[in-house]
Tab-separated table of C-alpha atoms in Angstrom:
chain	number	residue	atom	x	y	z
A	5	UNK	CA	0.000	0.000	0.000
A	6	UNK	CA	2.831	2.402	0.925
A	7	UNK	CA	4.650	1.618	-2.320
A	8	UNK	CA	1.545	2.386	-4.359
A	9	UNK	CA	1.119	5.644	-2.469
A	10	UNK	CA	4.731	6.621	-3.239
A	11	UNK	CA	4.249	5.719	-6.889
A	12	UNK	CA	1.185	7.939	-7.052
A	13	UNK	CA	3.135	10.778	-5.446
A	14	UNK	CA	5.944	10.369	-7.972
A	15	UNK	CA	3.428	10.312	-10.801
A	16	UNK	CA	1.771	13.532	-9.580
A	17	UNK	CA	5.148	15.232	-9.233
A	18	UNK	CA	6.147	14.077	-12.693
A	19	UNK	CA	2.966	15.499	-14.144
A	20	UNK	CA	3.426	18.826	-12.393
A	21	UNK	CA	6.952	19.008	-13.783
A	22	UNK	CA	5.745	18.218	-17.299
A	23	UNK	CA	2.963	20.780	-17.025
A	24	UNK	CA	5.557	23.357	-16.048
A	25	UNK	CA	7.724	22.347	-19.021
A	26	UNK	CA	4.702	22.675	-21.306
A	27	UNK	CA	4.391	26.393	-20.520
A	28	UNK	CA	8.111	27.205	-20.819
A	29	UNK	CA	7.803	28.539	-24.422
A	30	UNK	CA	5.559	31.323	-23.083
A	31	UNK	CA	8.541	32.853	-21.293
A	32	UNK	CA	10.837	32.661	-24.309
A	33	UNK	CA	8.863	34.813	-26.754
A	34	UNK	CA	10.757	37.248	-28.947
A	35	UNK	CA	10.548	40.623	-27.216
A	36	UNK	CA	10.701	42.835	-30.287
A	37	UNK	CA	7.833	44.674	-31.957
A	38	UNK	CA	7.628	43.665	-35.624
A	39	UNK	CA	6.715	46.001	-38.452
A	40	UNK	CA	3.018	45.031	-38.353
A	41	UNK	CA	2.747	46.168	-34.744
A	42	UNK	CA	3.276	49.810	-35.676
A	43	UNK	CA	0.192	50.035	-37.891
A	44	UNK	CA	-1.831	48.185	-35.253
A	45	UNK	CA	-0.796	50.737	-32.633
A	46	UNK	CA	-1.302	53.621	-35.027
A	47	UNK	CA	-4.799	52.360	-35.835
A	48	UNK	CA	-5.725	51.861	-32.189
A	49	UNK	CA	-4.545	55.363	-31.331
A	50	UNK	CA	-6.552	56.797	-34.222
A	51	UNK	CA	-9.766	55.049	-33.132
A	52	UNK	CA	-9.334	56.294	-29.560
A	53	UNK	CA	-8.799	59.872	-30.760
A	54	UNK	CA	-11.079	60.126	-33.813
A	55	UNK	CA	-13.408	57.102	-33.878
A	56	UNK	CA	-13.798	54.381	-36.496
A	57	UNK	CA	-12.381	55.474	-39.907
A	58	UNK	CA	-14.011	54.677	-43.233
A	59	UNK	CA	-11.454	56.530	-45.373
A	60	UNK	CA	-7.815	55.436	-45.073
A	61	UNK	CA	-6.100	58.035	-42.810
A	62	UNK	CA	-2.355	57.251	-42.775
A	63	UNK	CA	-1.059	57.181	-46.367
A	64	UNK	CA	-0.486	59.943	-48.933
A	65	UNK	CA	-3.415	58.625	-50.997
A	66	UNK	CA	-6.753	60.391	-50.830
A	67	UNK	CA	-10.243	58.945	-50.498
A	68	UNK	CA	-9.308	55.289	-50.312
A	69	UNK	CA	-12.247	53.241	-49.067
A	70	UNK	CA	-11.094	51.604	-45.861
A	71	UNK	CA	-11.944	48.697	-43.565
A	72	UNK	CA	-9.925	48.589	-40.336
A	73	UNK	CA	-10.509	44.873	-40.118
A	74	UNK	CA	-8.929	44.344	-36.684
A	75	UNK	CA	-10.083	47.585	-35.065
A	76	UNK	CA	-10.912	46.096	-31.659
A	77	UNK	CA	-7.517	44.382	-31.398
A	78	UNK	CA	-5.884	47.678	-32.395
A	79	UNK	CA	-7.670	49.496	-29.575
A	80	UNK	CA	-6.654	46.841	-27.037
A	81	UNK	CA	-3.020	46.900	-28.194
A	82	UNK	CA	-2.835	50.694	-28.164
A	83	UNK	CA	-4.272	51.034	-24.666
A	84	UNK	CA	-1.809	48.460	-23.326
A	85	UNK	CA	1.078	50.176	-25.098
A	86	UNK	CA	-0.052	53.625	-23.963
A	87	UNK	CA	-0.185	52.577	-20.306
A	88	UNK	CA	2.593	49.982	-20.026
A	89	UNK	CA	4.779	50.415	-23.109
A	90	UNK	CA	6.250	47.451	-24.954
A	91	UNK	CA	6.272	45.319	-21.812
A	92	UNK	CA	2.482	45.481	-21.655
A	93	UNK	CA	2.277	44.010	-25.166
A	94	UNK	CA	4.832	41.308	-24.387
A	95	UNK	CA	2.890	40.378	-21.271
A	96	UNK	CA	-0.262	40.080	-23.393
A	97	UNK	CA	1.528	37.752	-25.823
A	98	UNK	CA	2.757	35.630	-22.908
A	99	UNK	CA	-0.749	35.353	-21.425
A	100	UNK	CA	-2.342	34.552	-24.792
A	101	UNK	CA	0.338	31.960	-25.543
A	102	UNK	CA	-0.329	30.322	-22.155
A	103	UNK	CA	-4.077	30.338	-22.885
A	104	UNK	CA	-3.449	28.703	-26.286
A	105	UNK	CA	-1.348	25.964	-24.674
A	106	UNK	CA	-3.953	25.406	-21.946
A	107	UNK	CA	-6.832	25.168	-24.455
A	108	UNK	CA	-4.826	22.830	-26.671
A	109	UNK	CA	-4.025	20.571	-23.725
A	110	UNK	CA	-7.652	20.629	-22.590
A	111	UNK	CA	-8.739	19.613	-26.095
A	112	UNK	CA	-6.254	16.752	-26.373
A	113	UNK	CA	-6.852	15.434	-22.843
A	114	UNK	CA	-10.575	15.296	-23.636
A	115	UNK	CA	-10.373	13.313	-26.883
A	116	UNK	CA	-7.544	11.029	-25.699
A	117	UNK	CA	-9.587	9.677	-22.772
A	118	UNK	CA	-7.308	11.615	-20.403
A	119	UNK	CA	-4.047	10.092	-21.638
A	120	UNK	CA	-1.672	12.562	-20.017
A	121	UNK	CA	1.562	11.699	-21.837
A	122	UNK	CA	-0.036	11.695	-25.280
A	123	UNK	CA	-1.795	15.003	-24.567
A	124	UNK	CA	1.395	16.532	-23.212
A	125	UNK	CA	3.434	15.414	-26.233
A	126	UNK	CA	0.913	16.627	-28.806
A	127	UNK	CA	0.491	19.967	-27.039
A	128	UNK	CA	4.265	20.488	-26.835
A	129	UNK	CA	4.722	19.806	-30.545
A	130	UNK	CA	1.922	22.185	-31.553
A	131	UNK	CA	3.110	24.941	-29.189
A	132	UNK	CA	6.624	24.745	-30.657
A	133	UNK	CA	5.271	24.872	-34.215
A	134	UNK	CA	3.373	28.115	-33.520
A	135	UNK	CA	6.187	29.706	-31.496
A	136	UNK	CA	7.409	31.973	-34.322
A	137	UNK	CA	3.969	33.608	-34.611
A	138	UNK	CA	3.594	34.372	-30.915
A	139	UNK	CA	4.103	38.095	-31.472
A	140	UNK	CA	2.015	41.244	-31.141
A	141	UNK	CA	-0.435	40.458	-33.925
A	142	UNK	CA	-4.148	39.594	-33.964
A	143	UNK	CA	-3.134	35.953	-34.510
A	144	UNK	CA	-2.687	35.476	-30.762
A	145	UNK	CA	-6.367	36.338	-30.275
A	146	UNK	CA	-7.533	34.378	-33.310
A	147	UNK	CA	-5.914	31.148	-32.109
A	148	UNK	CA	-7.668	31.424	-28.751
A	149	UNK	CA	-11.029	31.846	-30.509
A	150	UNK	CA	-10.272	28.907	-32.816
A	151	UNK	CA	-9.372	26.654	-29.884
A	152	UNK	CA	-12.473	27.704	-27.969
A	153	UNK	CA	-14.516	26.724	-31.008
A	154	UNK	CA	-12.816	23.319	-31.332
A	155	UNK	CA	-13.248	22.643	-27.604
A	156	UNK	CA	-16.933	23.541	-27.849
A	157	UNK	CA	-17.476	21.361	-30.927
A	158	UNK	CA	-15.720	18.355	-29.397
A	159	UNK	CA	-17.661	18.782	-26.148
A	160	UNK	CA	-20.908	18.883	-28.126
A	161	UNK	CA	-20.022	15.756	-30.109
A	162	UNK	CA	-19.059	13.919	-26.931
A	163	UNK	CA	-22.004	14.962	-24.758
A	164	UNK	CA	-24.683	15.692	-27.407
A	165	UNK	CA	-25.540	18.740	-25.287
A	166	UNK	CA	-26.362	21.605	-27.651
A	167	UNK	CA	-25.647	24.172	-24.905
A	168	UNK	CA	-21.931	23.823	-25.690
A	169	UNK	CA	-22.679	25.473	-29.039
A	170	UNK	CA	-24.011	28.663	-27.456
A	171	UNK	CA	-20.480	30.065	-27.409
A	172	UNK	CA	-20.096	29.890	-31.204
A	173	UNK	CA	-22.062	33.088	-32.047
A	174	UNK	CA	-20.093	34.898	-29.332
A	175	UNK	CA	-16.823	33.743	-30.919
A	176	UNK	CA	-18.097	34.946	-34.300
A	177	UNK	CA	-18.865	38.383	-32.849
A	178	UNK	CA	-15.392	38.684	-31.353
A	179	UNK	CA	-13.633	37.420	-34.479
A	180	UNK	CA	-15.380	39.786	-36.902
A	181	UNK	CA	-14.314	42.761	-34.788
A	182	UNK	CA	-10.867	41.583	-33.713
A	183	UNK	CA	-9.632	39.925	-36.925
A	184	UNK	CA	-12.218	40.090	-39.690
A	185	UNK	CA	-9.821	38.728	-42.314
A	186	UNK	CA	-9.840	35.389	-40.480
A	187	UNK	CA	-13.552	35.354	-39.610
A	188	UNK	CA	-14.210	32.672	-42.291
A	189	UNK	CA	-11.860	30.256	-40.489
A	190	UNK	CA	-14.592	29.657	-37.901
A	191	UNK	CA	-16.844	28.255	-40.647
A	192	UNK	CA	-14.035	26.346	-42.336
A	193	UNK	CA	-13.406	24.505	-39.059
A	194	UNK	CA	-17.069	23.746	-38.366
A	195	UNK	CA	-17.572	22.245	-41.834
A	196	UNK	CA	-15.811	18.907	-41.018
A	197	UNK	CA	-18.172	18.482	-38.056
A	198	UNK	CA	-21.177	19.014	-40.326
A	199	UNK	CA	-19.824	16.456	-42.794
A	200	UNK	CA	-19.027	14.094	-39.921
A	201	UNK	CA	-22.684	13.909	-38.970
A	202	UNK	CA	-23.431	11.932	-42.150
A	203	UNK	CA	-22.976	8.195	-42.582
A	204	UNK	CA	-20.546	7.170	-45.335
A	205	UNK	CA	-21.130	3.586	-46.481
A	206	UNK	CA	-18.211	3.411	-48.909
A	207	UNK	CA	-15.538	3.991	-46.237
A	208	UNK	CA	-15.238	2.567	-42.748
A	209	UNK	CA	-15.471	5.673	-40.577
A	210	UNK	CA	-16.385	5.828	-36.917
A	211	UNK	CA	-19.485	8.027	-36.865
A	212	UNK	CA	-20.468	10.008	-33.788
A	213	UNK	CA	-24.207	10.390	-33.399
A	214	UNK	CA	-25.146	14.047	-33.044
A	215	UNK	CA	-27.794	16.367	-34.396
A	216	UNK	CA	-26.597	18.214	-37.488
A	217	UNK	CA	-29.434	20.725	-37.117
A	218	UNK	CA	-27.822	22.107	-33.971
A	219	UNK	CA	-24.671	22.854	-35.970
A	220	UNK	CA	-26.579	24.428	-38.837
A	221	UNK	CA	-28.542	26.667	-36.475
A	222	UNK	CA	-25.263	27.691	-34.855
A	223	UNK	CA	-23.834	28.622	-38.259
A	224	UNK	CA	-26.874	30.793	-39.005
A	225	UNK	CA	-26.553	32.511	-35.618
A	226	UNK	CA	-22.815	33.074	-36.238
A	227	UNK	CA	-23.557	34.795	-39.543
A	228	UNK	CA	-26.326	36.983	-38.094
A	229	UNK	CA	-24.285	38.290	-35.141
A	230	UNK	CA	-21.318	39.004	-37.427
A	231	UNK	CA	-23.251	41.934	-38.891
A	232	UNK	CA	-22.620	43.665	-35.556
A	233	UNK	CA	-19.427	45.385	-36.683
A	234	UNK	CA	-18.648	48.913	-37.925
A	235	UNK	CA	-18.257	47.847	-41.561
A	236	UNK	CA	-21.095	45.369	-42.035
A	237	UNK	CA	-20.800	43.086	-45.049
A	238	UNK	CA	-17.454	44.649	-46.067
A	239	UNK	CA	-15.795	43.194	-42.974
A	240	UNK	CA	-17.420	39.805	-43.561
A	241	UNK	CA	-16.152	39.662	-47.168
A	242	UNK	CA	-12.717	41.109	-46.363
A	243	UNK	CA	-10.869	37.868	-47.134
A	244	UNK	CA	-12.657	37.440	-50.482
A	245	UNK	CA	-11.708	40.975	-51.527
A	246	UNK	CA	-8.088	40.331	-50.543
A	247	UNK	CA	-7.456	37.437	-52.928
A	248	UNK	CA	-6.114	37.228	-56.457
A	249	UNK	CA	-2.883	39.216	-56.107
A	250	UNK	CA	0.181	37.212	-57.289
A	251	UNK	CA	2.591	39.755	-55.811
A	252	UNK	CA	1.431	38.671	-52.344
A	253	UNK	CA	3.908	35.811	-52.762
A	254	UNK	CA	6.672	38.418	-52.557
A	255	UNK	CA	5.868	38.629	-48.840
A	256	UNK	CA	8.004	35.973	-47.141
A	257	UNK	CA	5.407	34.657	-44.704
A	258	UNK	CA	2.903	34.184	-47.529
A	259	UNK	CA	5.250	31.935	-49.480
A	260	UNK	CA	4.958	28.124	-49.328
A	261	UNK	CA	7.389	26.172	-47.134
A	262	UNK	CA	10.498	25.108	-49.033
A	263	UNK	CA	12.003	21.757	-48.153
A	264	UNK	CA	15.556	23.127	-48.504
A	265	UNK	CA	14.954	25.485	-45.550
A	266	UNK	CA	14.926	24.383	-41.912
A	267	UNK	CA	11.309	25.495	-41.211
A	268	UNK	CA	10.141	23.921	-44.468
A	269	UNK	CA	11.967	20.657	-43.798
A	270	UNK	CA	10.413	20.451	-40.322
A	271	UNK	CA	6.932	21.036	-41.723
A	272	UNK	CA	7.338	18.312	-44.345
A	273	UNK	CA	8.777	15.925	-41.738
A	274	UNK	CA	5.795	16.615	-39.483
A	275	UNK	CA	3.352	16.006	-42.355
A	276	UNK	CA	5.129	12.699	-43.075
A	277	UNK	CA	4.831	11.758	-39.391
A	278	UNK	CA	1.098	12.487	-39.445
A	279	UNK	CA	0.677	10.257	-42.490
A	280	UNK	CA	2.452	7.422	-40.690
A	281	UNK	CA	0.191	7.823	-37.646
A	282	UNK	CA	-2.895	7.691	-39.857
A	283	UNK	CA	-1.577	4.533	-41.523
A	284	UNK	CA	-0.573	2.594	-38.418
A	285	UNK	CA	-2.862	3.847	-35.644
A	286	UNK	CA	-6.210	4.597	-37.255
A	287	UNK	CA	-7.519	1.002	-37.352
A	288	UNK	CA	-11.101	0.799	-36.146
A	289	UNK	CA	-11.335	4.448	-35.121
A	290	UNK	CA	-11.077	6.542	-38.280
A	291	UNK	CA	-13.099	9.775	-38.049
A	292	UNK	CA	-13.961	11.842	-41.096
A	293	UNK	CA	-13.867	15.196	-39.276
A	294	UNK	CA	-10.274	14.637	-38.159
A	295	UNK	CA	-9.221	13.642	-41.666
A	296	UNK	CA	-10.835	16.764	-43.154
A	297	UNK	CA	-9.292	19.055	-40.537
A	298	UNK	CA	-5.867	17.549	-41.173
A	299	UNK	CA	-6.070	17.563	-44.968
A	300	UNK	CA	-7.577	21.057	-45.080
A	301	UNK	CA	-5.001	22.715	-42.851
A	302	UNK	CA	-2.166	20.782	-44.507
A	303	UNK	CA	-3.267	22.297	-47.803
A	304	UNK	CA	-3.344	25.716	-46.142
A	305	UNK	CA	0.229	25.462	-44.833
A	306	UNK	CA	1.531	24.170	-48.167
A	307	UNK	CA	0.134	27.333	-49.796
A	308	UNK	CA	1.464	29.745	-47.166
A	309	UNK	CA	3.852	29.077	-44.300
A	310	UNK	CA	1.951	31.638	-42.209
A	311	UNK	CA	-0.874	29.105	-41.915
A	312	UNK	CA	1.349	26.884	-39.802
A	313	UNK	CA	-0.551	28.140	-36.752
A	314	UNK	CA	-3.836	26.572	-37.901
A	315	UNK	CA	-2.057	23.516	-39.265
A	316	UNK	CA	-0.256	22.999	-35.939
A	317	UNK	CA	-3.531	22.979	-34.023
A	318	UNK	CA	-5.948	21.253	-36.387
A	319	UNK	CA	-3.610	18.508	-37.585
A	320	UNK	CA	-2.131	17.866	-34.125
A	321	UNK	CA	-5.054	17.458	-31.777
A	322	UNK	CA	-6.592	14.519	-33.731
A	323	UNK	CA	-3.315	12.651	-33.138
A	324	UNK	CA	-4.193	12.541	-29.437
A	325	UNK	CA	-7.292	10.558	-30.382
A	326	UNK	CA	-5.437	8.069	-32.569
A	327	UNK	CA	-2.682	7.516	-29.981
A	328	UNK	CA	-4.919	7.432	-26.926
A	329	UNK	CA	-4.284	3.731	-26.272
A	330	UNK	CA	-0.537	4.218	-25.993
A	331	UNK	CA	0.656	4.102	-22.383
A	332	UNK	CA	3.916	4.175	-20.423
A	333	UNK	CA	4.476	1.420	-17.903
A	334	UNK	CA	6.077	2.327	-14.597
A	335	UNK	CA	7.609	0.186	-11.853
A	336	UNK	CA	9.116	0.838	-8.452
A	337	UNK	CA	12.726	0.390	-9.533
A	338	UNK	CA	12.421	2.951	-12.307
A	339	UNK	CA	10.651	5.460	-10.044
A	340	UNK	CA	13.313	5.197	-7.321
A	341	UNK	CA	16.197	5.258	-9.773
A	342	UNK	CA	15.117	8.482	-11.423
A	343	UNK	CA	14.366	10.627	-8.364
A	344	UNK	CA	17.789	12.294	-8.691
A	345	UNK	CA	17.302	12.606	-12.438
A	346	UNK	CA	14.073	14.527	-11.847
A	347	UNK	CA	15.913	16.934	-9.564
A	348	UNK	CA	18.629	17.391	-12.184
A	349	UNK	CA	16.006	17.982	-14.857
A	350	UNK	CA	14.287	20.648	-12.756
A	351	UNK	CA	17.628	22.388	-12.204
A	352	UNK	CA	18.471	22.322	-15.910
A	353	UNK	CA	15.042	23.696	-16.821
A	354	UNK	CA	15.396	26.554	-14.344
A	355	UNK	CA	18.866	27.427	-15.644
A	356	UNK	CA	17.682	27.222	-19.269
A	357	UNK	CA	14.754	29.521	-18.486
A	358	UNK	CA	16.950	32.129	-16.830
A	359	UNK	CA	19.499	32.030	-19.656
A	360	UNK	CA	16.797	32.072	-22.358
A	361	UNK	CA	14.959	35.026	-20.866
A	362	UNK	CA	18.169	36.949	-20.169
A	363	UNK	CA	19.687	36.539	-23.627
A	364	UNK	CA	16.284	36.965	-25.246
A	365	UNK	CA	16.025	40.410	-23.690
A	366	UNK	CA	19.659	41.344	-24.279
A	367	UNK	CA	19.881	40.349	-27.939
A	368	UNK	CA	16.378	41.446	-28.903
A	369	UNK	CA	15.616	45.136	-28.756
A	370	UNK	CA	12.947	47.082	-30.596
A	371	UNK	CA	15.108	50.202	-30.370
A	372	UNK	CA	18.103	48.395	-31.848
A	373	UNK	CA	16.070	46.796	-34.644
A	374	UNK	CA	14.614	50.118	-35.782
A	375	UNK	CA	17.454	52.478	-34.879
A	376	UNK	CA	18.450	53.325	-38.482
A	377	UNK	CA	14.857	53.832	-39.601
A	378	UNK	CA	14.057	55.965	-36.560
A	379	UNK	CA	17.197	58.038	-37.167
A	380	UNK	CA	16.090	58.745	-40.727
A	381	UNK	CA	12.608	59.737	-39.518
A	382	UNK	CA	14.144	61.949	-36.805
A	383	UNK	CA	16.097	63.812	-39.469
A	384	UNK	CA	13.011	64.320	-41.655
A	385	UNK	CA	10.958	65.645	-38.748
A	386	UNK	CA	13.749	68.042	-37.714
A	387	UNK	CA	14.278	69.319	-41.239
A	388	UNK	CA	10.637	69.864	-42.165
A	389	UNK	CA	7.099	69.750	-40.852
A	390	UNK	CA	5.407	66.354	-41.286
A	391	UNK	CA	2.496	67.984	-43.134
A	392	UNK	CA	4.918	69.204	-45.826
A	393	UNK	CA	6.444	65.788	-46.469
A	394	UNK	CA	5.168	63.474	-49.187
A	395	UNK	CA	7.262	60.394	-48.602
A	396	UNK	CA	8.044	57.217	-50.490
A	397	UNK	CA	9.096	54.267	-48.328
A	398	UNK	CA	9.453	50.550	-48.873
A	399	UNK	CA	6.636	48.163	-48.014
A	400	UNK	CA	8.087	47.063	-44.659
A	401	UNK	CA	9.134	50.527	-43.480
A	402	UNK	CA	5.906	52.471	-43.960
A	403	UNK	CA	4.091	51.489	-40.766
A	404	UNK	CA	6.721	52.822	-38.321
A	405	UNK	CA	7.083	56.034	-40.336
A	406	UNK	CA	3.298	56.517	-40.249
A	407	UNK	CA	3.283	55.823	-36.512
A	408	UNK	CA	5.813	58.650	-36.152
A	409	UNK	CA	3.403	61.013	-37.934
A	410	UNK	CA	4.550	61.086	-41.581
A	411	UNK	CA	2.239	59.905	-44.355
A	412	UNK	CA	3.788	57.383	-46.755
A	413	UNK	CA	3.166	55.794	-50.136
A	414	UNK	CA	2.728	52.248	-48.826
A	415	UNK	CA	3.028	50.126	-45.666
A	416	UNK	CA	2.609	46.454	-44.626
A	417	UNK	CA	-1.219	46.648	-44.703
A	418	UNK	CA	-1.124	45.011	-48.137
A	419	UNK	CA	-4.903	44.673	-48.578
A	420	UNK	CA	-5.467	48.416	-48.058
A	421	UNK	CA	-3.678	48.995	-51.363
A	422	UNK	CA	-5.753	46.485	-53.376
A	423	UNK	CA	-8.203	48.095	-55.754
A	424	UNK	CA	-10.854	45.560	-54.674
A	425	UNK	CA	-10.540	46.922	-51.137
A	426	UNK	CA	-9.973	50.639	-51.643
A	427	UNK	CA	-12.187	51.054	-54.720
A	428	UNK	CA	-9.798	53.532	-56.323
A	429	UNK	CA	-6.333	52.372	-57.370
A	430	UNK	CA	-4.179	49.235	-57.562
A	431	UNK	CA	-1.305	50.654	-55.507
A	432	UNK	CA	-0.012	47.288	-54.282
A	433	UNK	CA	0.756	45.941	-57.768
A	434	UNK	CA	2.078	49.345	-58.808
A	435	UNK	CA	4.595	49.278	-55.947
A	436	UNK	CA	5.976	45.864	-56.850
A	437	UNK	CA	6.107	46.758	-60.544
A	438	UNK	CA	8.130	49.800	-59.517
A	439	UNK	CA	10.703	48.087	-57.296
A	440	UNK	CA	11.203	45.248	-59.803
A	441	UNK	CA	11.780	47.667	-62.682
A	442	UNK	CA	8.673	46.739	-64.667
A	443	UNK	CA	7.585	50.389	-64.845
A	444	UNK	CA	9.751	53.476	-65.253
A	445	UNK	CA	10.474	54.934	-61.824
A	446	UNK	CA	10.070	58.566	-62.972
A	447	UNK	CA	6.511	57.876	-64.087
A	448	UNK	CA	5.631	57.048	-60.477
A	449	UNK	CA	7.632	59.956	-59.082
A	450	UNK	CA	5.850	62.368	-61.427
A	451	UNK	CA	2.477	60.807	-60.628
A	452	UNK	CA	2.770	61.290	-56.860
A	453	UNK	CA	5.273	64.192	-56.712
A	454	UNK	CA	7.198	62.812	-53.747
A	455	UNK	CA	9.121	65.439	-51.807
A	456	UNK	CA	11.336	62.769	-50.217
A	457	UNK	CA	12.205	59.128	-50.746
A	458	UNK	CA	13.463	56.898	-47.953
A	459	UNK	CA	15.212	53.984	-49.665
A	460	UNK	CA	17.065	50.938	-48.364
A	461	UNK	CA	20.643	51.020	-49.614
A	462	UNK	CA	21.422	48.711	-52.521
A	463	UNK	CA	17.873	48.444	-53.842
A	464	UNK	CA	17.097	49.141	-57.507
A	465	UNK	CA	15.545	52.535	-56.715
A	466	UNK	CA	18.645	53.490	-54.743
A	467	UNK	CA	20.738	52.794	-57.834
A	468	UNK	CA	18.465	54.935	-60.026
A	469	UNK	CA	18.205	57.880	-57.614
A	470	UNK	CA	21.956	57.931	-56.990
A	471	UNK	CA	22.362	58.873	-60.650
A	472	UNK	CA	19.329	61.154	-60.880
A	473	UNK	CA	20.241	64.844	-60.840
A	474	UNK	CA	16.736	65.745	-59.684
A	475	UNK	CA	17.408	64.079	-56.316
A	476	UNK	CA	20.127	64.485	-53.734
A	477	UNK	CA	20.958	62.512	-50.600
A	478	UNK	CA	20.238	64.701	-47.580
A	479	UNK	CA	20.737	61.993	-44.957
A	480	UNK	CA	22.221	58.524	-44.823
A	481	UNK	CA	23.093	55.887	-42.272
A	482	UNK	CA	24.170	52.271	-42.438
A	483	UNK	CA	20.851	51.023	-43.832
A	484	UNK	CA	19.049	53.923	-45.535
A	485	UNK	CA	19.479	56.846	-47.906
A	486	UNK	CA	17.034	59.764	-47.690
A	487	UNK	CA	16.615	61.578	-51.005
A	488	UNK	CA	15.100	65.016	-51.507
A	489	UNK	CA	13.343	66.017	-54.724
A	490	UNK	CA	15.083	69.203	-55.855
A	491	UNK	CA	12.350	70.119	-58.326
A	492	UNK	CA	9.469	70.111	-55.893
A	493	UNK	CA	9.048	72.632	-53.103
A	494	UNK	CA	7.744	70.732	-50.087
A	495	UNK	CA	4.228	72.045	-49.663
A	496	UNK	CA	2.202	68.969	-48.830
């Protein structure tokens, strides 16, 4: 009896240690604001000061129709930043990351019949896969909403209690206001559960008995409540109006994973592992909804590496179901032998955490990352009033410059510059035609009459302007040249 009691104590301690390990990635997030964060903060500040905009307010372009598709997230981010600075945003990312891990573990523990080790392993793998995207973007909110939806759907399937579905319209309301571009993902993920309610005679699937009408009514309610947003149908169709632009593949995170890169190789290895699990562990328990979730999100990640977040969640949690019968045998000798090893492991984890957090903060600095760009903006603001500057910047640089108060030609809000979104001009394609030399650079300069151009050294435009007598370099640092148009008197 005493031996069994000790074994139970060891098992509880082991589980507490593993639970602690599971949340370690939350403390190792990259503590640097990326270029998207600046337009999120700028947007949140604008809403707090002026209200919801319907005409784009930050670029040099006039009367562009505008949907601030993540306005509520912007407001939340800005208020945190305004009160607590960068650390407030990093704390939010840490909390959201922890919530994502908790919800993932709760999902896997439920469908694996409470198999702790399988749930722990699956959750760890998925949390590592999404680690790169645990930054100050709406994605951290979106993943929480997605996991809440999956937890609710699995609880409904398991219990047949339709009350679990009451949360779905609430999730739809939050998503349409916090990240409208990804609002359709809620319906994409519910579709496999609708299909799973049917009986397929030609394939041996395990069918869960549940009422499809409850799901369909939930979908209708989700659509109805989504109209409660400042932009109505425009927010709901945001993703549709943001498709069909080949130049989007110029953006690194929208490119497919390449097997000759480390991230790409890991993704393909993980896909191969999933295939093996489906082959060897699916016997007698194959579920159509899990297959559809896996195949669908695998397709998504193969199109764009940014979709790894949804792939990591939706292809991983079904694995907990297929591996639920796998167990780890324990005996007294092993438990006693590894008491010291547990202590050593705890020590190593603590040391690794301290080192990781320390060097993460030392080597990552928002100020350091943007020092050259901020220096160039400082010079422009000292030399002229922001209202007199009509500035060209590169795609990635525009958001910080706008946050500092200068209007620019373009910024990382790619969809804002699609003609299908703004209803006026195809600025996004024009920009990429310009920087790749497909259109004559002076045609664009004459069209917009830029007073200044902030160009990354070594780019094609830098080469042209260096030899253009109409422009002179008025400021330069290690990364940028700032050109002034000598023919135009700054009066913007």
